[in-house]
Steps between C-alpha positions, in 0.01 A plus 500: 500500500582853389207690326577632145279676260438268201719642240243459208183589725448795229409251233207378688341855419536509131183470308361155540181528266238263596715278709365733773144589383358787722194276587735285718759719618332606810518141618853554586615756749804716439654457873839461608617122513812324623784469237822316568798481248684151586797531256525278162259684342220390732263692721205412705199728513147476633176490280192681588327171595776478763705199336868553483645437158851459389602710185801539271609866470635462149129430368340782307171366479310350781740542824481890476105469500528261814770736686304845408150407502454147674277352244510365145178465243250506776197463312620162373603420850138597631351254238763249578424476832161436479551203284604284805411425872667367800622140431522535157822395311642723241788497239664850427710449180736801422501598844793731491551685831176352645275798517214269426628203682465695828165597425375151400691344807329734741150395350546109515623496819683210674271231370573628141801510287669678231738374266707796338695452183788750416758408221745790571746378763542839660138566551431152610754548768365848605127349486620208741639762733179682488276182572719424806527853639105521491448153667359335209738221447281213614232599259734639197689281274759679280623328167787657313347360173338614172176349465441398128354234273803247568709400773877535437724805482453843304669817454353809683550859419533758810622836596604636850342840366153367370413211760150486375612430154669130555369241240546205313781583231367637183768682327822663607518835723114482545552715823749729341884486473536365857278204457644210655412137367516197743394144518224400745299190571165514329184323639161383385249610755335172475850323597478681842355315810244798559192474717208560291548873421188725502712774324790548241642839474734527226701821392778352254557769235361300224543136583159468642381274233803254558409505860136430444592213253731356775184514763250260297415301790452784741296709240268195496368568844143633483566778746853608418554871431758664311637862514767600250644772337360540146740667261415396152839615339714346752297148489551514112854484527457134658176360399188538251249714708219383294566120567544597847150680545349176311644281734400689811117524364512135424554464871201691565691802641371845497673817497487814728730801492614678809401884474706780627188543749597159635177334376459202241366572136406180305690475157363269208782265370475683157610829642802350695738555204440879486503532894760766617750389767332407820442233733231250438293227723423170358236309654213242393263729755480861587807527731334751727155337511 
């Protein structure tokens, strides 16, 4: 395979705001790592943790960071990986290229499992290749499906230039003029033959409420922990956020915000509607106790 410089690598060094807070930036070292262009807008690169990951070279969001820096959202990853142990079973919804899937698979080990759902056909294919390349095939199951509150088919918006923005259809050209809309299979998490998961990780660009509604049986487990993106504006396009909070509170869940310092800060339910975009952890007990 011939080494090539990633044509969009310069994008990775644009201002990234709080996506890379100074408090956690030293966790990833800026050292040279392998990169191989494989054709068909596909490349293989190595992360700072040693895993290899396939990326789409057309992507202008996540892939450039994985190539240039070798990491993504390290403060969230640090917290997520403390929520599970060897032998646990995990569900990764909106797995994308597999950055979190790899980290989760490494921790649960051969006695645990990761079920990774990614609705975008292109990303699901790359994810499957990544899982296989890293030798995690026996413990990771990749499903090219969109988790939701119903089993069936639905419309899904995606963009080659915005791999991180794929989502259940909300309106036309949501990802710009090159938005593609495809039909994908939808599934309730409760419909899947899962092994008593300890953690459900969700990054679904506003569909989090629908996914949780399709996981009522799983959420009834007393020790279940959920880590999900919390974006009130996005979620409001598909659900009533106040009703979601009331429902989760009624299930005895408490809420913690993942801070840029990779710590957990408890948030009271009444403050959630005004919470800026972040990732939150839902648990009935302090998750890091």
